Amino acid sequence: MLVLLPPSEGKAAGGSGAPLEPETLSLPGLAEARAAVLAELVELCAGDELKAREVLGLSEGLRGEVAKNAGLRTAVARPAGEIYTGVLYDALGLADLPAGARALAERSLVVFSGLWGAVRVTDRIPSYRCSMGVKLPALGALGALGAYWREPMAAVMPAAAGDGLVLDLRSSAYGSAWKPKGEVAGRTATVRVLHAQVVDGVEKRSVVSHFNKATKGRLVRDLLVAGAVPSTPADLVTALRDLGYVVEAEAPAKPAKAWALDVVVAQIH
């Protein structure tokens, strides 16, 4: 099972340890593309601060992120599972997973990133600010970073997916960097979280961003703690239902198409 996660906007900073060692990152086929994005981001942020803030979409209150990016090569690096914070990662709770679940997480979870392309939760990276929608000047001919990453991702991710389930929990911006195709797409499942309410006797459903992220984090945690390793989207539906989730899903009409799963919840928390 390979679980594709979005990063978080906020990232943990501080701590102690050695700086980034790019050659140690997993998915080494992305090394050349990573080096190009890192060099461009550091150069941008070491120059005109106003220009850097404009390119990165940062407000005055986030101007400190520019200096942080300029020092990426020498900043403290920590496991990505500690760097990424926010609603999904709080609900996932990597730090207090039981040993077996933690080992499964280290094998299964891949976090997509505008800067790194994709990393595993054990990869040591510094705190940074660079979303997939950013258009870096020297790389801008391809558009946003989502487009930049498509070619290197297409060369690396099918092998990373192996022959098991691909559970895609990314947002659309990060999903643009790699879309499973062919046989891999046929064993890929995307998940949408819907909040169901009964209003005047009629059920209404909606997507709530904060709750969507939290539910996805809990869903992954529950799978990991249960030691569930579904090999197909149909197996995933069964595993989630066994864990108490209300899941609506239909097999795609055509082969080589991803399954779309709706997880329906009645309470927001």
C-alpha positions as YAML, in Angstrom:
chain: A
units: angstrom
residues:
- id: 1
  name: MET
  ca: [0.00, 0.00, 0.00]
- id: 2
  name: LEU
  ca: [1.23, 3.46, -0.92]
- id: 3
  name: VAL
  ca: [-0.54, 6.44, 0.71]
- id: 4
  name: LEU
  ca: [-0.13, 9.81, -1.03]
- id: 5
  name: LEU
  ca: [-0.48, 12.78, 1.31]
- id: 6
  name: PRO
  ca: [-0.42, 16.56, 0.82]
- id: 7
  name: PRO
  ca: [2.07, 18.56, 2.90]
- id: 8
  name: SER
  ca: [0.99, 21.19, 5.41]
- id: 9
  name: GLU
  ca: [1.26, 24.95, 4.95]
- id: 10
  name: GLY
  ca: [2.64, 25.31, 8.45]
- id: 11
  name: LYS
  ca: [5.79, 23.42, 9.30]
- id: 12
  name: ALA
  ca: [7.65, 22.84, 12.53]
- id: 13
  name: ALA
  ca: [10.83, 24.84, 12.92]
- id: 14
  name: GLY
  ca: [13.72, 24.74, 15.37]
- id: 15
  name: GLY
  ca: [15.29, 21.72, 16.97]
- id: 16
  name: SER
  ca: [18.84, 20.55, 16.59]
- id: 17
  name: GLY
  ca: [20.68, 18.33, 14.19]
- id: 18
  name: ALA
  ca: [22.64, 18.18, 10.97]
- id: 19
  name: PRO
  ca: [21.60, 20.11, 7.86]
- id: 20
  name: LEU
  ca: [20.01, 18.65, 4.76]
- id: 21
  name: GLU
  ca: [21.84, 15.82, 2.98]
- id: 22
  name: PRO
  ca: [20.03, 15.65, -0.38]
- id: 23
  name: GLU
  ca: [21.67, 12.39, -1.38]
- id: 24
  name: THR
  ca: [20.00, 10.58, 1.53]
- id: 25
  name: LEU
  ca: [16.43, 11.38, 0.46]
- id: 26
  name: SER
  ca: [14.29, 8.50, -0.78]
- id: 27
  name: LEU
  ca: [13.04, 8.35, -4.38]
- id: 28
  name: PRO
  ca: [16.54, 9.19, -5.69]
- id: 29
  name: GLY
  ca: [15.24, 9.48, -9.23]
- id: 30
  name: LEU
  ca: [13.94, 12.92, -8.20]
- id: 31
  name: ALA
  ca: [17.41, 14.15, -7.15]
- id: 32
  name: GLU
  ca: [18.16, 16.26, -10.23]
- id: 33
  name: ALA
  ca: [14.75, 17.95, -10.21]
- id: 34
  name: ARG
  ca: [15.02, 18.59, -6.46]
- id: 35
  name: ALA
  ca: [18.42, 20.20, -6.87]
- id: 36
  name: ALA
  ca: [17.06, 22.57, -9.54]
- id: 37
  name: VAL
  ca: [14.07, 23.68, -7.42]
- id: 38
  name: LEU
  ca: [16.20, 24.05, -4.28]
- id: 39
  name: ALA
  ca: [18.81, 26.18, -6.09]
- id: 40
  name: GLU
  ca: [16.16, 28.43, -7.62]
- id: 41
  name: LEU
  ca: [14.24, 28.85, -4.36]
- id: 42
  name: VAL
  ca: [17.37, 29.68, -2.33]
- id: 43
  name: GLU
  ca: [18.55, 32.18, -4.97]
- id: 44
  name: LEU
  ca: [15.14, 33.84, -5.13]
- id: 45
  name: CYS
  ca: [14.89, 34.22, -1.36]
- id: 46
  name: ALA
  ca: [18.48, 35.40, -0.91]
- id: 47
  name: GLY
  ca: [17.73, 38.33, -3.23]
- id: 48
  name: ASP
  ca: [14.89, 40.84, -3.30]
- id: 49
  name: GLU
  ca: [12.56, 40.06, -0.41]
- id: 50
  name: LEU
  ca: [9.53, 41.77, -1.96]
- id: 51
  name: LYS
  ca: [9.94, 39.82, -5.18]
- id: 52
  name: ALA
  ca: [10.33, 36.57, -3.24]
- id: 53
  name: ARG
  ca: [7.20, 37.27, -1.22]
- id: 54
  name: GLU
  ca: [5.27, 38.02, -4.41]
- id: 55
  name: VAL
  ca: [6.41, 34.80, -6.11]
- id: 56
  name: LEU
  ca: [5.69, 32.69, -3.03]
- id: 57
  name: GLY
  ca: [2.40, 34.42, -2.23]
- id: 58
  name: LEU
  ca: [3.48, 35.47, 1.25]
- id: 59
  name: SER
  ca: [1.97, 38.30, 3.29]
- id: 60
  name: GLU
  ca: [3.96, 40.83, 5.30]
- id: 61
  name: GLY
  ca: [3.36, 38.71, 8.37]
- id: 62
  name: LEU
  ca: [5.13, 35.78, 6.73]
- id: 63
  name: ARG
  ca: [8.22, 37.66, 5.58]
- id: 64
  name: GLY
  ca: [10.33, 35.50, 7.91]
- id: 65
  name: GLU
  ca: [9.64, 32.56, 5.59]
- id: 66
  name: VAL
  ca: [11.80, 34.22, 2.93]
- id: 67
  name: ALA
  ca: [14.88, 34.27, 5.15]
- id: 68
  name: LYS
  ca: [14.15, 30.71, 6.19]
- id: 69
  name: ASN
  ca: [14.13, 29.60, 2.56]
- id: 70
  name: ALA
  ca: [17.38, 31.46, 1.87]
- id: 71
  name: GLY
  ca: [19.10, 29.36, 4.55]
- id: 72
  name: LEU
  ca: [17.75, 25.95, 3.54]
- id: 73
  name: ARG
  ca: [21.15, 24.45, 2.77]
- id: 74
  name: THR
  ca: [22.45, 24.98, 6.32]
- id: 75
  name: ALA
  ca: [19.20, 24.78, 8.33]
- id: 76
  name: VAL
  ca: [18.50, 21.95, 10.75]
- id: 77
  name: ALA
  ca: [16.89, 18.98, 9.03]
- id: 78
  name: ARG
  ca: [14.44, 16.67, 10.79]
- id: 79
  name: PRO
  ca: [12.29, 13.74, 9.65]
- id: 80
  name: ALA
  ca: [9.50, 14.93, 7.39]
- id: 81
  name: GLY
  ca: [7.01, 13.29, 9.74]
- id: 82
  name: GLU
  ca: [8.07, 15.84, 12.36]
- id: 83
  name: ILE
  ca: [8.25, 18.82, 9.99]
- id: 84
  name: TYR
  ca: [4.73, 18.60, 8.60]
- id: 85
  name: THR
  ca: [2.08, 19.79, 11.05]
- id: 86
  name: GLY
  ca: [-1.53, 20.91, 10.76]
- id: 87
  name: VAL
  ca: [-4.94, 19.29, 10.88]
- id: 88
  name: LEU
  ca: [-4.27, 16.11, 8.89]
- id: 89
  name: TYR
  ca: [-0.96, 15.41, 10.62]
- id: 90
  name: ASP
  ca: [-2.36, 16.14, 14.08]
- id: 91
  name: ALA
  ca: [-5.11, 13.57, 13.46]
- id: 92
  name: LEU
  ca: [-2.61, 11.09, 12.02]
- id: 93
  name: GLY
  ca: [-0.44, 11.38, 15.14]
- id: 94
  name: LEU
  ca: [2.73, 9.78, 13.81]
- id: 95
  name: ALA
  ca: [4.67, 10.43, 17.02]
- id: 96
  name: ASP
  ca: [2.53, 8.18, 19.20]
- id: 97
  name: LEU
  ca: [1.74, 5.36, 16.79]
- id: 98
  name: PRO
  ca: [2.42, 1.86, 18.16]
- id: 99
  name: ALA
  ca: [5.68, 0.37, 16.86]
- id: 100
  name: GLY
  ca: [4.07, -1.85, 14.25]
- id: 101
  name: ALA
  ca: [1.89, 0.95, 12.92]
- id: 102
  name: ARG
  ca: [4.86, 3.29, 12.83]
- id: 103
  name: ALA
  ca: [6.88, 0.81, 10.77]
- id: 104
  name: LEU
  ca: [3.96, 0.48, 8.35]
- id: 105
  name: ALA
  ca: [3.72, 4.29, 8.11]
- id: 106
  name: GLU
  ca: [7.40, 4.55, 7.25]
- id: 107
  name: ARG
  ca: [6.92, 2.06, 4.42]
- id: 108
  name: SER
  ca: [3.62, 3.39, 3.14]
- id: 109
  name: LEU
  ca: [3.37, 7.17, 3.48]
- id: 110
  name: VAL
  ca: [4.66, 9.56, 0.83]
- id: 111
  name: VAL
  ca: [4.20, 13.33, 1.21]
- id: 112
  name: PHE
  ca: [4.09, 15.44, -1.94]
- id: 113
  name: SER
  ca: [5.94, 18.76, -1.89]
- id: 114
  name: GLY
  ca: [6.51, 21.73, -4.18]
- id: 115
  name: LEU
  ca: [10.19, 21.76, -3.17]
- id: 116
  name: TRP
  ca: [11.09, 18.08, -2.84]
- id: 117
  name: GLY
  ca: [8.59, 16.50, -5.22]
- id: 118
  name: ALA
  ca: [7.79, 13.72, -2.77]
- id: 119
  name: VAL
  ca: [9.42, 12.43, 0.41]
- id: 120
  name: ARG
  ca: [8.84, 9.65, 2.89]
- id: 121
  name: VAL
  ca: [8.15, 10.53, 6.52]
- id: 122
  name: THR
  ca: [11.64, 9.35, 7.54]
- id: 123
  name: ASP
  ca: [13.44, 11.67, 5.08]
- id: 124
  name: ARG
  ca: [15.28, 14.46, 6.88]
- id: 125
  name: ILE
  ca: [14.33, 17.87, 5.49]
- id: 126
  name: PRO
  ca: [14.46, 21.45, 6.80]
- id: 127
  name: SER
  ca: [11.37, 23.57, 7.38]
- id: 128
  name: TYR
  ca: [10.53, 25.50, 4.17]
- id: 129
  name: ARG
  ca: [7.81, 27.42, 2.38]
- id: 130
  name: CYS
  ca: [7.06, 26.57, -1.26]
- id: 131
  name: SER
  ca: [3.68, 25.35, -2.42]
- id: 132
  name: MET
  ca: [2.98, 23.34, -5.56]
- id: 133
  name: GLY
  ca: [1.25, 26.35, -7.10]
- id: 134
  name: VAL
  ca: [4.38, 28.54, -7.04]
- id: 135
  name: LYS
  ca: [5.94, 29.63, -10.35]
- id: 136
  name: LEU
  ca: [9.67, 29.98, -9.77]
- id: 137
  name: PRO
  ca: [11.22, 32.42, -12.30]
- id: 138
  name: ALA
  ca: [13.86, 30.14, -13.82]
- id: 139
  name: LEU
  ca: [11.43, 27.21, -14.02]
- id: 140
  name: GLY
  ca: [8.37, 29.21, -14.96]
- id: 141
  name: ALA
  ca: [8.30, 28.17, -18.61]
- id: 142
  name: LEU
  ca: [6.50, 25.03, -17.47]
- id: 143
  name: GLY
  ca: [4.10, 26.99, -15.28]
- id: 144
  name: ALA
  ca: [3.57, 26.15, -11.63]
- id: 145
  name: LEU
  ca: [5.64, 23.51, -9.85]
- id: 146
  name: GLY
  ca: [2.85, 20.99, -10.28]
- id: 147
  name: ALA
  ca: [3.63, 20.97, -14.02]
- id: 148
  name: TYR
  ca: [7.39, 20.99, -13.42]
- id: 149
  name: TRP
  ca: [7.21, 17.80, -11.38]
- id: 150
  name: ARG
  ca: [5.09, 15.77, -13.82]
- id: 151
  name: GLU
  ca: [7.92, 14.36, -15.92]
- id: 152
  name: PRO
  ca: [10.26, 13.31, -13.08]
- id: 153
  name: MET
  ca: [7.33, 11.96, -11.07]
- id: 154
  name: ALA
  ca: [6.10, 9.89, -14.01]
- id: 155
  name: ALA
  ca: [9.53, 8.25, -14.16]
- id: 156
  name: VAL
  ca: [9.69, 7.45, -10.42]
- id: 157
  name: MET
  ca: [6.26, 6.96, -8.90]
- id: 158
  name: PRO
  ca: [5.01, 3.84, -10.75]
- id: 159
  name: ALA
  ca: [7.93, 1.84, -9.31]
- id: 160
  name: ALA
  ca: [7.30, 3.34, -5.86]
- id: 161
  name: ALA
  ca: [3.67, 2.24, -6.11]
- id: 162
  name: GLY
  ca: [4.74, -1.38, -6.56]
- id: 163
  name: ASP
  ca: [1.87, -3.76, -7.20]
- id: 164
  name: GLY
  ca: [-0.43, -2.80, -4.35]
- id: 165
  name: LEU
  ca: [-3.10, -0.23, -3.57]
- id: 166
  name: VAL
  ca: [-2.42, 3.47, -4.08]
- id: 167
  name: LEU
  ca: [-4.51, 5.52, -1.64]
- id: 168
  name: ASP
  ca: [-4.52, 9.10, -2.90]
- id: 169
  name: LEU
  ca: [-5.44, 11.68, -0.26]
- id: 170
  name: ARG
  ca: [-3.82, 14.69, -1.93]
- id: 171
  name: SER
  ca: [-5.50, 17.98, -2.72]
- id: 172
  name: SER
  ca: [-5.92, 18.88, -6.40]
- id: 173
  name: ALA
  ca: [-2.84, 21.13, -6.44]
- id: 174
  name: TYR
  ca: [-0.58, 18.30, -5.30]
- id: 175
  name: GLY
  ca: [-2.45, 15.73, -7.34]
- id: 176
  name: SER
  ca: [-1.40, 17.64, -10.46]
- id: 177
  name: ALA
  ca: [2.23, 16.58, -9.96]
- id: 178
  name: TRP
  ca: [1.46, 12.91, -10.63]
- id: 179
  name: LYS
  ca: [-1.68, 11.24, -11.87]
- id: 180
  name: PRO
  ca: [-1.53, 7.44, -11.80]
- id: 181
  name: LYS
  ca: [-2.13, 5.99, -15.24]
- id: 182
  name: GLY
  ca: [-2.84, 2.63, -16.79]
- id: 183
  name: GLU
  ca: [-2.61, -0.38, -14.53]
- id: 184
  name: VAL
  ca: [-1.55, 1.73, -11.54]
- id: 185
  name: ALA
  ca: [-4.65, 3.91, -11.93]
- id: 186
  name: GLY
  ca: [-6.80, 0.79, -11.78]
- id: 187
  name: ARG
  ca: [-5.61, 0.08, -8.23]
- id: 188
  name: THR
  ca: [-5.76, 3.69, -7.08]
- id: 189
  name: ALA
  ca: [-8.48, 5.05, -4.79]
- id: 190
  name: THR
  ca: [-9.20, 8.71, -4.06]
- id: 191
  name: VAL
  ca: [-11.21, 9.70, -0.99]
- id: 192
  name: ARG
  ca: [-13.71, 12.50, -0.48]
- id: 193
  name: VAL
  ca: [-15.10, 13.19, 2.98]
- id: 194
  name: LEU
  ca: [-18.73, 14.33, 3.09]
- id: 195
  name: HIS
  ca: [-20.58, 15.75, 6.08]
- id: 196
  name: ALA
  ca: [-24.18, 14.52, 6.08]
- id: 197
  name: GLN
  ca: [-26.89, 16.56, 7.82]
- id: 198
  name: VAL
  ca: [-30.66, 16.16, 7.88]
- id: 199
  name: VAL
  ca: [-32.38, 19.53, 7.36]
- id: 200
  name: ASP
  ca: [-36.18, 19.61, 7.32]
- id: 201
  name: GLY
  ca: [-36.24, 15.90, 6.76]
- id: 202
  name: VAL
  ca: [-33.86, 16.04, 3.79]
- id: 203
  name: GLU
  ca: [-30.26, 14.82, 3.94]
- id: 204
  name: LYS
  ca: [-27.76, 17.36, 2.70]
- id: 205
  name: ARG
  ca: [-24.09, 16.69, 2.18]
- id: 206
  name: SER
  ca: [-21.16, 19.08, 2.05]
- id: 207
  name: VAL
  ca: [-17.38, 19.12, 2.05]
- id: 208
  name: VAL
  ca: [-15.83, 20.92, 5.03]
- id: 209
  name: SER
  ca: [-12.12, 21.59, 4.46]
- id: 210
  name: HIS
  ca: [-10.89, 21.41, 8.05]
- id: 211
  name: PHE
  ca: [-12.97, 18.34, 8.81]
- id: 212
  name: ASN
  ca: [-12.00, 16.71, 5.51]
- id: 213
  name: LYS
  ca: [-8.32, 16.88, 6.49]
- id: 214
  name: ALA
  ca: [-8.91, 15.64, 10.04]
- id: 215
  name: THR
  ca: [-10.97, 12.68, 8.86]
- id: 216
  name: LYS
  ca: [-8.34, 11.69, 6.32]
- id: 217
  name: GLY
  ca: [-5.70, 11.78, 9.06]
- id: 218
  name: ARG
  ca: [-7.80, 9.60, 11.36]
- id: 219
  name: LEU
  ca: [-8.62, 7.24, 8.51]
- id: 220
  name: VAL
  ca: [-4.93, 6.64, 7.75]
- id: 221
  name: ARG
  ca: [-4.12, 6.24, 11.44]
- id: 222
  name: ASP
  ca: [-6.88, 3.67, 11.88]
- id: 223
  name: LEU
  ca: [-5.63, 1.66, 8.90]
- id: 224
  name: LEU
  ca: [-2.07, 1.73, 10.24]
- id: 225
  name: VAL
  ca: [-3.02, 0.77, 13.80]
- id: 226
  name: ALA
  ca: [-5.18, -2.07, 12.49]
- id: 227
  name: GLY
  ca: [-2.25, -3.29, 10.38]
- id: 228
  name: ALA
  ca: [-4.51, -3.18, 7.35]
- id: 229
  name: VAL
  ca: [-2.69, -3.46, 4.02]
- id: 230
  name: PRO
  ca: [-5.45, -3.64, 1.40]
- id: 231
  name: SER
  ca: [-4.16, -4.53, -2.03]
- id: 232
  name: THR
  ca: [-7.06, -3.21, -4.12]
- id: 233
  name: PRO
  ca: [-9.61, -0.40, -3.85]
- id: 234
  name: ALA
  ca: [-12.31, -2.99, -3.16]
- id: 235
  name: ASP
  ca: [-10.22, -4.35, -0.29]
- id: 236
  name: LEU
  ca: [-9.86, -0.78, 1.01]
- id: 237
  name: VAL
  ca: [-13.63, -0.31, 1.06]
- id: 238
  name: THR
  ca: [-13.98, -3.50, 3.08]
- id: 239
  name: ALA
  ca: [-11.18, -2.50, 5.49]
- id: 240
  name: LEU
  ca: [-12.69, 0.93, 6.12]
- id: 241
  name: ARG
  ca: [-16.15, -0.47, 6.69]
- id: 242
  name: ASP
  ca: [-14.69, -2.99, 9.12]
- id: 243
  name: LEU
  ca: [-13.18, -0.02, 10.98]
- id: 244
  name: GLY
  ca: [-16.62, 1.59, 11.29]
- id: 245
  name: TYR
  ca: [-16.50, 4.08, 8.42]
- id: 246
  name: VAL
  ca: [-19.50, 4.66, 6.17]
- id: 247
  name: VAL
  ca: [-18.08, 4.32, 2.67]
- id: 248
  name: GLU
  ca: [-19.88, 4.68, -0.64]
- id: 249
  name: ALA
  ca: [-18.05, 3.44, -3.70]
- id: 250
  name: GLU
  ca: [-18.59, 1.94, -7.09]
- id: 251
  name: ALA
  ca: [-16.09, 0.26, -9.35]
- id: 252
  name: PRO
  ca: [-15.21, 2.51, -12.30]
- id: 253
  name: ALA
  ca: [-17.01, 1.79, -15.55]
- id: 254
  name: LYS
  ca: [-13.73, 1.40, -17.43]
- id: 255
  name: PRO
  ca: [-10.50, -0.40, -16.49]
- id: 256
  name: ALA
  ca: [-7.40, 1.65, -15.68]
- id: 257
  name: LYS
  ca: [-9.54, 4.25, -13.90]
- id: 258
  name: ALA
  ca: [-9.18, 5.23, -10.24]
- id: 259
  name: TRP
  ca: [-11.91, 4.43, -7.76]
- id: 260
  name: ALA
  ca: [-13.61, 7.40, -6.11]
- id: 261
  name: LEU
  ca: [-14.64, 6.71, -2.49]
- id: 262
  name: ASP
  ca: [-16.98, 8.88, -0.44]
- id: 263
  name: VAL
  ca: [-16.55, 8.61, 3.31]
- id: 264
  name: VAL
  ca: [-19.76, 9.93, 4.86]
- id: 265
  name: VAL
  ca: [-19.72, 11.29, 8.41]
- id: 266
  name: ALA
  ca: [-22.49, 12.72, 10.55]
- id: 267
  name: GLN
  ca: [-20.47, 14.70, 13.10]
- id: 268
  name: ILE
  ca: [-17.71, 17.25, 12.64]
- id: 269
  name: HIS
  ca: [-14.84, 17.07, 15.12]
...
